[in-house]
């Protein structure tokens, strides 16, 4: 295991050197934490030593920490927002406002030192504002030492105790976490509803807890033969001493650390061929045991699918753990509710596991670009489910397109550049992040070709893993792969609510020739694939790139005759196509028979007689 960890470190170091050659930089953190959990009152005492490396060109006079558990208190920003949004998350609603002092969550910092000297700090909701005694200059490393106390909230959203399925501890976002500082500055966003952004680093975490509890989560367990519970070397006799066990984990190069614990966990391990060990932790309830056993070979297939389609998973373990309030991705693990039908259990595992690539290895800022994680994850996990579950659906992304169409015609859509907490409706956020984000990738395949899309995803992963990519980064990769210019696509799709609406306006015959007039009704330009079917059963296609593309894709249906026409300038509302056949020979005319163009009004897309 130690050799494998070294390989991860070496891999990351090489990546950072490559980044520095292009003036890319990012901060580095190393956490050493110890926490002592009281399972009677769900309170814990913690210590943290954090080595912070300032790789930026800037001098830092302040730093910020996230104190996520403070959101679970009456009157918090999460509470007030949930009680004022028109469609609150049903898991939250007004539940935070009703928490008693013994049910709330909190993280209280009792001391904080910078290189051994006390510093001033102030708590503002879920953010700790720290005024440094001495500025951190570029290239400098400093050590922050902290003592803190916490109380695990009643399970409401993501984190908590005693969830609806009886899992004792879902310990997510449980420690003081230093905020990300990058080329845009500090990202000390309050915890209101959405997800998070973090600094990559190495975590060394020891958890002291009642010896009857079984743990799983981020990182590699360092003392399995002391712990037992299915982690020990086969044949080892484990003798737990005292009332508590000390679980020691190390997680290299992650931007989060999560764990879950329950005295009734069953723990299974499965080795993925040429891949990581999968750990499964779930409640010992007879009504779910068969589903969780059957989930294991499917999870192996999913891990292999994602590693093939995106890139090799770089860690040596991944844990699938029953807990939380639905499904949520974390570093090297996921927490999912487990009392589901089998298809749902595989589906939530597929989605959360795909996040391991798009959120915990690529790691876009989800406060600003949530669609790059949720959407890309939805795209690839939908395709994975179609294959792994043998659904044999020729249009498996149809549901994503339907979700986007409903949003586009809802009247409540906001641009995808909207800050994640600032959507007026939760439903608009969800459809924009998941459905519209998935359609972005699928439709990119319509523009540049499916083969080029597959190459784009792999190159995007290889070039941007461990680097927090932005929307422009995926666009530039797609341009380099395809030779097609895509600034117009990224701009219209993500920065506006312009819709795509192309239609067959008119079909006119003159001197045994037929003129088909297409029109652009919506404001968003797109290339058009038109398919003409004749009465003799033959079909031919006509392809109209838009001029701004400065290129064209390969024929999406090589077996079909295709005519590449002159570019369609986006300023021109109509486009004429002349066919050297009478109108009577034409059976039907259709725009995009592949159904990958997200046309918001498909009713005008065809003509038939």
Coordinates of C-alpha atoms in Angstrom, one line a residue:
X1 CA 0.0 0.0 0.0
X2 CA 2.8 2.4 0.9
X3 CA 4.3 2.0 -2.6
X4 CA 0.9 2.8 -4.2
X5 CA 0.6 5.9 -2.1
X6 CA 4.0 7.1 -3.2
X7 CA 3.0 6.6 -6.8
X8 CA 0.0 8.9 -6.2
X9 CA 2.2 11.5 -4.7
X10 CA 4.7 11.2 -7.6
X11 CA 1.9 11.5 -10.1
X12 CA 0.5 14.6 -8.5
X13 CA 4.0 16.2 -8.2
X14 CA 4.6 15.7 -11.9
X15 CA 1.2 17.3 -12.6
X16 CA 2.0 20.3 -10.5
X17 CA 5.3 20.8 -12.3
X18 CA 3.5 20.7 -15.6
X19 CA 1.1 23.3 -14.3
X20 CA 3.9 25.6 -13.1
X21 CA 5.3 25.6 -16.6
X22 CA 2.2 27.3 -17.8
X23 CA 2.0 29.7 -14.8
X24 CA -0.7 27.6 -13.2
X25 CA -0.6 27.5 -9.4
X26 CA -2.7 26.2 -6.6
X27 CA -2.5 26.2 -2.8
X28 CA -1.5 23.1 -0.8
X29 CA -2.7 21.9 2.6
X30 CA -1.6 19.1 4.9
X31 CA -4.0 18.2 7.7
X32 CA -3.2 16.2 10.8
X33 CA -6.3 15.8 12.9
X34 CA -7.4 13.8 16.0
X35 CA -11.0 13.6 17.1
X36 CA -12.5 12.0 20.2
X37 CA -16.2 11.1 19.6
X38 CA -18.8 10.7 22.4
X39 CA -21.5 8.4 20.9
X40 CA -23.8 9.1 23.8
X41 CA -24.3 12.9 23.2
X42 CA -22.8 13.1 19.7
X43 CA -20.2 15.7 20.7
X44 CA -16.5 15.5 20.0
X45 CA -13.2 17.2 20.8
X46 CA -10.8 17.8 18.0
X47 CA -7.2 19.0 17.4
X48 CA -5.9 20.1 14.0
X49 CA -2.5 20.9 12.7
X50 CA -2.6 22.4 9.2
X51 CA 0.5 23.1 7.2
X52 CA -0.5 25.7 4.5
X53 CA 1.7 26.3 1.5
X54 CA 1.1 29.6 -0.3
X55 CA 1.9 28.8 -3.9
X56 CA 0.2 32.0 -5.1
X57 CA 2.0 35.1 -6.2
X58 CA 0.0 37.0 -3.5
X59 CA 0.8 38.0 0.1
X60 CA -2.1 36.8 2.4
X61 CA -3.1 38.9 5.4
X62 CA -6.2 36.8 6.2
X63 CA -7.4 33.3 5.9
X64 CA -10.8 31.8 6.1
X65 CA -12.2 28.4 7.4
X66 CA -15.5 26.8 6.7
X67 CA -17.5 25.7 9.8
X68 CA -20.2 23.8 8.0
X69 CA -22.0 22.3 11.1
X70 CA -23.0 25.9 12.2
X71 CA -25.6 25.9 9.3
X72 CA -27.7 23.5 11.4
X73 CA -28.9 26.1 13.9
X74 CA -32.2 28.1 14.0
X75 CA -31.7 31.4 12.3
X76 CA -28.8 30.3 10.2
X77 CA -28.5 31.3 6.5
X78 CA -29.4 27.8 5.5
X79 CA -32.5 27.8 7.7
X80 CA -33.7 31.2 6.7
X81 CA -33.1 30.6 3.0
X82 CA -35.0 27.3 3.1
X83 CA -38.0 29.0 4.8
X84 CA -38.1 31.7 2.1
X85 CA -37.5 29.9 -1.2
X86 CA -40.7 29.0 -3.1
X87 CA -39.8 25.3 -3.4
X88 CA -37.6 24.3 -0.5
X89 CA -35.7 21.0 -0.4
X90 CA -38.2 18.6 1.3
X91 CA -35.3 17.3 3.5
X92 CA -34.8 20.8 4.9
X93 CA -37.9 22.9 4.7
X94 CA -38.3 24.4 8.2
X95 CA -36.7 21.6 10.1
X96 CA -33.6 23.5 11.1
X97 CA -35.7 26.2 12.8
X98 CA -37.2 23.5 15.1
X99 CA -33.9 22.0 16.3
X100 CA -33.3 22.0 20.1
X101 CA -29.9 22.9 21.7
X102 CA -29.1 19.2 21.9
X103 CA -30.0 18.6 18.2
X104 CA -28.2 21.5 16.6
X105 CA -24.8 21.2 14.9
X106 CA -21.9 23.4 15.7
X107 CA -18.1 23.7 15.4
X108 CA -16.6 25.9 18.1
X109 CA -12.9 26.9 17.8
X110 CA -11.3 27.3 21.2
X111 CA -7.8 28.2 20.1
X112 CA -5.9 29.0 16.9
X113 CA -2.2 29.6 16.5
X114 CA 0.0 30.5 13.5
X115 CA 3.5 29.1 13.9
X116 CA 2.9 29.0 17.7
X117 CA 1.5 32.5 18.1
X118 CA -2.2 33.1 18.8
X119 CA -4.1 34.9 16.0
X120 CA -7.4 36.8 16.1
X121 CA -10.5 35.2 14.6
X122 CA -14.2 35.9 14.3
X123 CA -17.1 33.5 13.6
X124 CA -19.6 34.7 11.0
X125 CA -22.2 31.9 10.6
X126 CA -20.4 29.1 8.8
X127 CA -17.2 31.0 8.1
X128 CA -14.3 31.6 10.5
X129 CA -12.5 34.9 9.6
X130 CA -8.9 34.9 10.7
X131 CA -6.6 38.0 10.8
X132 CA -3.0 36.8 10.6
X133 CA -0.4 38.0 13.0
X134 CA 2.1 37.8 10.2
X135 CA 1.3 37.9 6.5
X136 CA 2.0 34.7 4.5
X137 CA 4.3 35.6 1.6
X138 CA 4.5 33.8 -1.8
X139 CA 6.2 30.4 -1.4
X140 CA 5.9 30.3 2.4
X141 CA 4.7 27.5 4.5
X142 CA 3.0 28.2 7.8
X143 CA 1.5 25.9 10.5
X144 CA -1.9 26.6 12.0
X145 CA -2.7 24.7 15.2
X146 CA -6.3 24.6 16.3
X147 CA -8.4 23.1 19.1
X148 CA -12.1 22.7 18.4
X149 CA -15.3 21.1 19.7
X150 CA -18.2 19.9 17.7
X151 CA -21.8 18.6 17.9
X152 CA -23.2 16.4 15.2
X153 CA -26.6 17.8 14.2
X154 CA -29.7 15.7 13.8
X155 CA -29.7 14.4 10.2
X156 CA -31.2 17.0 7.9
X157 CA -28.9 17.6 5.0
X158 CA -25.8 15.6 4.0
X159 CA -24.3 15.5 7.5
X160 CA -25.8 14.2 10.7
X161 CA -26.7 11.6 13.3
X162 CA -29.3 8.9 13.3
X163 CA -30.6 9.3 9.8
X164 CA -34.0 7.9 8.7
X165 CA -32.4 4.5 8.1
X166 CA -30.8 4.3 11.5
X167 CA -27.2 5.1 10.6
X168 CA -25.6 6.6 13.6
X169 CA -23.0 9.0 12.2
X170 CA -22.7 10.5 8.7
X171 CA -19.6 12.6 9.3
X172 CA -19.4 14.9 6.3
X173 CA -18.1 18.5 6.5
X174 CA -17.4 17.9 10.1
X175 CA -14.1 19.7 10.7
X176 CA -12.8 23.3 10.3
X177 CA -11.8 23.3 6.6
X178 CA -9.6 26.1 5.2
X179 CA -11.2 27.9 2.3
X180 CA -9.9 27.8 -1.3
X181 CA -7.7 30.6 -2.5
X182 CA -7.0 30.7 -6.3
X183 CA -6.6 33.0 -9.2
X184 CA -10.0 34.5 -8.4
X185 CA -9.2 35.1 -4.8
X186 CA -10.8 33.6 -1.7
X187 CA -13.8 31.3 -2.0
X188 CA -15.2 31.6 1.6
X189 CA -18.8 31.0 0.6
X190 CA -21.3 30.5 3.4
X191 CA -22.9 27.1 3.6
X192 CA -26.5 27.7 2.6
X193 CA -27.6 24.8 0.4
X194 CA -25.1 23.8 -2.2
X195 CA -21.8 21.9 -2.3
X196 CA -18.2 22.9 -1.8
X197 CA -14.8 23.8 -3.1
X198 CA -11.6 22.8 -1.5
X199 CA -7.8 22.8 -1.4
X200 CA -6.0 19.6 -2.3
X201 CA -3.8 18.2 0.4
X202 CA -2.8 15.2 2.4
X203 CA -5.0 14.2 5.4
X204 CA -3.8 12.2 8.4
X205 CA -6.8 11.6 10.6
X206 CA -7.3 9.6 13.8
X207 CA -10.8 9.0 15.1
X208 CA -11.3 7.7 18.7
X209 CA -14.7 6.1 19.1
X210 CA -16.6 3.3 20.9
X211 CA -15.0 0.0 19.9
X212 CA -18.4 -1.4 18.8
X213 CA -18.6 1.1 15.9
X214 CA -17.5 0.2 12.4
X215 CA -16.1 3.0 10.3
X216 CA -15.6 3.7 6.6
X217 CA -14.7 6.7 4.6
X218 CA -11.9 8.6 2.9
X219 CA -8.3 7.3 2.9
X220 CA -6.4 4.2 3.7
X221 CA -6.7 2.6 7.2
X222 CA -3.2 2.5 8.7
X223 CA -3.9 0.1 11.5
X224 CA -6.2 -2.6 10.2
X225 CA -4.8 -5.4 12.4
X226 CA -5.6 -3.3 15.5
X227 CA -9.1 -2.4 14.4
X228 CA -10.5 -5.6 12.9
X229 CA -14.2 -5.3 11.7
X230 CA -13.2 -6.8 8.4
X231 CA -10.2 -4.6 7.7
X232 CA -7.6 -6.9 9.2
X233 CA -5.3 -9.2 7.4
X234 CA -7.0 -12.6 7.0
X235 CA -6.0 -14.9 9.8
X236 CA -5.1 -12.1 12.2
X237 CA -6.5 -12.2 15.7
X238 CA -7.7 -8.8 16.8
X239 CA -7.9 -8.0 20.4
X240 CA -9.4 -4.6 21.0
X241 CA -8.3 -3.0 24.3
X242 CA -10.3 -0.5 26.3
X243 CA -13.7 1.0 25.5
X244 CA -12.5 2.8 22.4
X245 CA -10.7 2.1 19.2
X246 CA -8.4 4.6 17.4
X247 CA -9.0 4.5 13.7
X248 CA -6.0 6.0 11.8
X249 CA -6.6 7.0 8.2
X250 CA -4.3 8.7 5.6
X251 CA -5.8 10.2 2.5
X252 CA -3.2 11.5 -0.1
X253 CA -4.1 14.4 -2.3
X254 CA -7.8 14.9 -1.7
X255 CA -9.7 18.1 -1.0
X256 CA -12.0 16.6 1.7
X257 CA -12.2 14.0 4.4
X258 CA -15.4 12.1 5.3
X259 CA -16.3 9.2 7.5
X260 CA -19.4 7.3 8.7
X261 CA -19.9 5.0 11.6
X262 CA -22.4 2.6 12.9
X263 CA -22.3 -0.4 15.3
X264 CA -24.4 -2.5 12.9
X265 CA -22.4 -2.1 9.7
X266 CA -21.6 -5.1 7.6
X267 CA -18.3 -4.6 5.9
X268 CA -17.5 -6.3 2.6
X269 CA -14.5 -5.9 0.3
X270 CA -14.2 -6.5 -3.4
X271 CA -11.1 -6.2 -5.6
X272 CA -11.6 -4.5 -9.0
X273 CA -9.3 -6.2 -11.6
X274 CA -6.5 -3.7 -12.3
X275 CA -8.3 -1.2 -10.1
X276 CA -9.0 -0.3 -6.5
X277 CA -10.5 -2.3 -3.6
X278 CA -14.2 -1.4 -3.1
X279 CA -15.4 -1.3 0.5
X280 CA -19.1 -1.7 1.2
X281 CA -20.6 -0.7 4.6
X282 CA -24.3 -1.2 5.2
X283 CA -26.7 -1.9 8.0
X284 CA -27.3 -5.5 9.0
X285 CA -30.9 -5.6 8.0
X286 CA -32.2 -8.7 6.3
X287 CA -34.5 -6.8 4.0
X288 CA -31.6 -5.0 2.3
X289 CA -28.8 -7.6 2.5
X290 CA -29.5 -9.2 -0.9
X291 CA -29.5 -5.9 -2.7
X292 CA -26.2 -4.8 -1.2
X293 CA -24.6 -8.1 -2.1
X294 CA -25.9 -7.9 -5.6
X295 CA -24.7 -4.3 -5.8
X296 CA -21.1 -5.3 -5.5
X297 CA -20.4 -6.9 -8.9
X298 CA -22.3 -4.0 -10.5
X299 CA -20.1 -1.5 -8.7
X300 CA -17.0 -3.3 -10.1
X301 CA -18.5 -2.9 -13.6
X302 CA -19.2 0.8 -13.0
X303 CA -15.7 1.4 -11.8
X304 CA -14.3 -0.3 -14.9
X305 CA -16.7 1.7 -17.2
X306 CA -15.7 5.1 -15.8
X307 CA -12.0 4.3 -15.8
X308 CA -12.3 3.3 -19.5
X309 CA -14.5 6.2 -20.6
X310 CA -12.9 9.0 -18.5
X311 CA -9.5 7.8 -17.2
X312 CA -8.0 5.5 -14.6
X313 CA -9.2 6.0 -11.0
X314 CA -6.0 7.1 -9.3
X315 CA -6.6 5.9 -5.7
X316 CA -6.4 2.3 -4.4
X317 CA -9.7 2.3 -2.6
X318 CA -13.3 3.5 -2.9
X319 CA -16.0 3.1 -0.3
X320 CA -19.8 2.8 -0.8
X321 CA -21.4 3.5 2.5
X322 CA -25.0 3.5 3.7
X323 CA -25.7 6.9 5.3
X324 CA -26.6 10.5 4.7
X325 CA -29.9 11.7 3.3
X326 CA -29.9 10.5 -0.4
X327 CA -26.7 10.3 -2.3
X328 CA -23.6 12.5 -2.0
X329 CA -20.0 12.2 -3.2
X330 CA -17.0 12.6 -1.0
X331 CA -13.3 12.0 -1.3
X332 CA -12.7 8.3 -2.1
X333 CA -16.2 7.4 -1.0
X334 CA -19.9 8.1 -1.2
X335 CA -22.7 8.1 1.4
X336 CA -26.1 6.8 0.0
X337 CA -29.3 5.8 1.6
X338 CA -29.6 2.1 1.2
X339 CA -33.2 1.0 1.7
X340 CA -34.0 1.2 -2.0
X341 CA -35.1 -1.0 -4.8
X342 CA -32.1 -2.7 -6.5
X343 CA -32.3 -0.5 -9.7
X344 CA -32.3 2.6 -7.6
X345 CA -29.4 1.4 -5.5
X346 CA -27.3 0.8 -8.5
X347 CA -28.4 4.1 -10.0
X348 CA -27.4 6.2 -7.0
X349 CA -24.1 4.3 -6.8
X350 CA -23.4 5.0 -10.5
X351 CA -24.1 8.7 -10.1
X352 CA -22.1 9.2 -6.9
X353 CA -19.2 7.0 -8.1
X354 CA -18.9 9.1 -11.4
X355 CA -18.5 12.2 -9.1
X356 CA -15.2 10.6 -8.0
X357 CA -13.8 11.8 -11.4
X358 CA -15.7 15.0 -12.0
X359 CA -15.8 16.4 -8.5
X360 CA -13.0 14.7 -6.5
X361 CA -10.3 14.5 -9.1
X362 CA -11.2 17.3 -11.5
X363 CA -13.0 19.4 -8.9
X364 CA -14.7 22.4 -10.5
X365 CA -15.9 25.1 -8.2
X366 CA -19.5 24.0 -7.6
X367 CA -20.6 27.4 -6.2
X368 CA -19.9 28.8 -9.7
X369 CA -19.9 25.9 -12.2
X370 CA -22.0 23.3 -10.6
X371 CA -23.2 22.1 -14.0
X372 CA -19.7 20.9 -14.9
X373 CA -19.8 18.4 -12.1
X374 CA -23.5 17.5 -11.8
X375 CA -24.1 17.6 -15.5
X376 CA -21.1 15.7 -16.7
X377 CA -21.7 13.2 -13.9
X378 CA -25.3 12.8 -15.0
X379 CA -24.2 12.3 -18.6
X380 CA -21.6 9.6 -18.0
X381 CA -23.6 7.8 -15.2
X382 CA -26.7 7.6 -17.5
X383 CA -24.6 6.0 -20.2
X384 CA -23.0 3.7 -17.7
X385 CA -26.4 2.5 -16.3
X386 CA -27.6 1.8 -19.8
X387 CA -24.6 -0.6 -20.3
X388 CA -24.1 -2.1 -16.9
X389 CA -27.8 -2.7 -16.3
X390 CA -28.3 -3.8 -19.9
X391 CA -31.2 -1.4 -20.4
X392 CA -30.5 -1.4 -24.2
X393 CA -32.0 2.1 -24.6
X394 CA -31.0 3.6 -27.9
X395 CA -31.7 7.1 -26.4
X396 CA -30.7 6.8 -22.8
X397 CA -30.2 10.5 -22.4
X398 CA -33.8 11.3 -23.3
X399 CA -34.7 12.0 -19.7
X400 CA -32.0 14.6 -19.5
X401 CA -33.2 16.3 -22.6
X402 CA -36.8 16.3 -21.3
X403 CA -35.6 17.9 -18.0
X404 CA -33.9 20.6 -19.9
X405 CA -36.9 21.2 -22.2
X406 CA -39.1 21.6 -19.2
X407 CA -36.7 24.2 -17.8
X408 CA -36.3 26.1 -21.1
X409 CA -40.1 26.4 -21.3
X410 CA -40.8 27.0 -17.6
X411 CA -40.2 30.8 -17.4
X412 CA -38.0 30.4 -14.3
X413 CA -34.7 29.4 -16.0
X414 CA -31.6 31.4 -15.1
X415 CA -28.2 31.3 -16.8
X416 CA -25.8 28.6 -15.7
X417 CA -23.4 31.3 -14.6
X418 CA -25.8 32.1 -11.7
X419 CA -24.1 31.5 -8.3
X420 CA -25.5 28.1 -7.1
X421 CA -27.2 29.5 -4.0
X422 CA -28.8 32.4 -5.9
X423 CA -31.2 30.5 -8.1
X424 CA -34.8 31.7 -7.5
X425 CA -36.1 28.1 -7.4
X426 CA -34.5 24.9 -6.3
X427 CA -36.1 23.2 -9.3
X428 CA -34.4 25.7 -11.7
X429 CA -31.0 25.0 -10.0
X430 CA -31.6 21.2 -10.3
X431 CA -32.6 21.2 -13.9
X432 CA -29.8 23.6 -14.9
X433 CA -27.1 21.7 -13.0
X434 CA -28.1 18.2 -13.8
X435 CA -30.2 18.1 -17.0
X436 CA -28.9 21.1 -18.9
X437 CA -25.3 20.3 -17.8
X438 CA -25.7 16.8 -19.2
X439 CA -27.2 18.1 -22.4
X440 CA -24.2 20.4 -22.8
X441 CA -21.9 17.4 -23.2
X442 CA -24.3 15.4 -25.3
X443 CA -25.0 18.3 -27.6
X444 CA -21.2 19.0 -27.8
X445 CA -21.1 15.5 -29.4
X446 CA -23.7 16.7 -31.9
X447 CA -21.5 19.7 -32.8
X448 CA -18.0 18.1 -33.0
X449 CA -18.9 14.5 -33.5
X450 CA -19.3 11.6 -31.0
X451 CA -15.7 10.3 -31.5
X452 CA -14.3 13.7 -30.8
X453 CA -16.5 14.0 -27.7
X454 CA -15.1 10.8 -26.4
X455 CA -11.6 12.0 -27.0
X456 CA -12.4 15.3 -25.4
X457 CA -13.6 13.8 -22.2
X458 CA -10.4 11.7 -21.9
X459 CA -8.1 14.5 -22.7
X460 CA -10.0 16.9 -20.4
X461 CA -9.5 14.4 -17.5
X462 CA -5.8 13.8 -18.3
X463 CA -4.9 17.4 -18.6
X464 CA -7.0 18.9 -15.8
X465 CA -7.1 16.3 -13.0
X466 CA -6.2 17.8 -9.7
X467 CA -6.4 21.3 -11.2
X468 CA -9.9 22.7 -10.6
X469 CA -10.9 23.4 -14.3
X470 CA -13.2 26.2 -15.4
X471 CA -15.7 26.1 -18.3
X472 CA -13.2 27.6 -20.7
X473 CA -10.9 24.6 -20.1
X474 CA -13.3 22.0 -21.4
X475 CA -14.1 24.2 -24.3
X476 CA -10.5 24.6 -25.3
X477 CA -9.9 20.9 -25.1
X478 CA -12.8 20.3 -27.4
X479 CA -11.5 22.9 -29.8
X480 CA -8.1 21.4 -29.9
X481 CA -9.5 17.9 -30.5
X482 CA -12.0 18.9 -33.2
X483 CA -10.5 21.9 -34.9
X484 CA -14.0 23.6 -34.4
X485 CA -14.3 27.0 -32.7
X486 CA -16.7 26.8 -29.8
X487 CA -16.8 30.1 -27.9
X488 CA -20.3 30.8 -29.3
X489 CA -21.5 27.5 -27.9
X490 CA -20.1 28.0 -24.4
X491 CA -21.4 31.6 -24.3
X492 CA -24.9 31.0 -25.4
X493 CA -25.5 27.8 -23.5
X494 CA -24.1 28.8 -20.2
X495 CA -24.3 32.6 -20.0
X496 CA -27.8 33.1 -21.5
X497 CA -31.2 31.5 -21.5
X498 CA -31.4 31.7 -25.3
X499 CA -33.2 28.7 -26.7
X500 CA -32.5 26.6 -29.8
X501 CA -35.5 26.5 -32.1
X502 CA -35.1 25.6 -35.8
X503 CA -38.0 24.8 -38.0
X504 CA -38.9 23.7 -41.5
X505 CA -40.6 26.9 -42.7
X506 CA -41.6 26.1 -46.3
X507 CA -41.3 23.4 -49.0
X508 CA -41.8 24.7 -52.5
X509 CA -41.5 23.0 -55.9
X510 CA -40.4 24.9 -59.1
X511 CA -39.5 23.2 -62.4
X512 CA -39.2 19.8 -60.8
X513 CA -36.8 21.1 -58.1
X514 CA -37.7 21.5 -54.5
X515 CA -36.6 24.3 -52.3
X516 CA -36.7 23.7 -48.5
X517 CA -36.6 26.8 -46.4
X518 CA -35.4 26.4 -42.9
X519 CA -35.7 29.1 -40.2
X520 CA -34.0 30.0 -37.0
X521 CA -36.7 30.9 -34.5
X522 CA -34.7 30.8 -31.3
X523 CA -31.9 33.2 -30.4
X524 CA -29.2 30.5 -30.0
X525 CA -27.4 29.5 -33.2
X526 CA -26.6 25.8 -34.0
X527 CA -25.4 23.8 -36.9
X528 CA -28.2 21.9 -38.6
X529 CA -28.4 18.3 -39.8
X530 CA -31.3 17.9 -42.1
X531 CA -32.5 14.4 -43.3
X532 CA -34.7 14.0 -46.4
X533 CA -36.4 10.6 -46.9
X534 CA -37.7 9.8 -50.4
X535 CA -40.6 7.6 -51.4
X536 CA -38.2 5.0 -52.7
X537 CA -37.0 4.5 -49.1
X538 CA -33.6 6.2 -49.5
X539 CA -32.5 8.9 -47.0
X540 CA -29.8 11.6 -47.5
X541 CA -28.6 14.2 -45.2
X542 CA -27.7 17.9 -45.6
X543 CA -25.3 19.5 -43.2
X544 CA -25.2 23.3 -42.5
X545 CA -22.4 24.4 -40.2
X546 CA -22.7 27.8 -38.7
X547 CA -20.0 30.2 -39.9
X548 CA -18.6 30.8 -36.4
X549 CA -17.6 27.2 -36.1
X550 CA -14.8 27.6 -38.7
X551 CA -14.9 23.9 -39.3
X552 CA -17.2 20.9 -39.7
X553 CA -17.8 17.6 -38.0
X554 CA -17.5 14.2 -39.6
X555 CA -20.6 12.5 -41.0
X556 CA -22.5 11.2 -37.9
X557 CA -24.0 8.4 -40.0
X558 CA -21.2 7.3 -42.4
X559 CA -23.5 4.8 -44.2
X560 CA -25.8 7.7 -45.3
X561 CA -25.0 10.0 -48.1
X562 CA -24.3 13.5 -46.8
X563 CA -24.0 16.8 -48.6
X564 CA -22.0 19.6 -46.8
X565 CA -23.6 22.9 -47.6
X566 CA -22.2 26.4 -47.2
X567 CA -22.1 27.9 -43.8
X568 CA -25.2 29.4 -42.2
X569 CA -24.4 32.8 -40.7
X570 CA -26.3 33.2 -37.5
X571 CA -27.5 36.6 -38.5
X572 CA -29.6 35.1 -41.3
X573 CA -33.0 33.9 -40.1
X574 CA -33.6 31.6 -43.0
X575 CA -31.6 29.2 -45.2
X576 CA -32.6 27.6 -48.5
X577 CA -31.7 24.1 -49.7
X578 CA -32.4 23.1 -53.3
X579 CA -33.0 19.4 -54.2
X580 CA -33.1 18.2 -57.8
X581 CA -36.2 16.2 -57.3
X582 CA -39.9 17.1 -57.4
X583 CA -41.7 17.6 -54.1
X584 CA -43.9 14.5 -54.8
X585 CA -40.8 12.3 -54.5
X586 CA -40.2 13.5 -50.9
X587 CA -41.8 11.4 -48.1
X588 CA -40.5 13.4 -45.1
X589 CA -38.0 16.1 -44.0
X590 CA -36.7 16.1 -40.5
X591 CA -34.1 18.1 -38.5
X592 CA -31.8 15.9 -36.4
X593 CA -33.0 12.4 -36.4
X594 CA -30.3 11.5 -33.8
X595 CA -32.3 13.6 -31.3
X596 CA -29.1 15.2 -29.8
X597 CA -30.0 18.7 -30.8
X598 CA -31.8 20.3 -27.8
X599 CA -34.5 22.1 -29.9
X600 CA -36.9 23.6 -27.4
X601 CA -39.8 23.4 -29.9
X602 CA -39.6 20.1 -31.9
X603 CA -43.1 20.6 -33.3
X604 CA -41.8 22.6 -36.3
X605 CA -38.8 20.3 -37.0
X606 CA -40.4 18.1 -39.7
X607 CA -42.4 18.1 -42.9
X608 CA -44.3 15.1 -44.3
X609 CA -46.8 14.4 -47.0

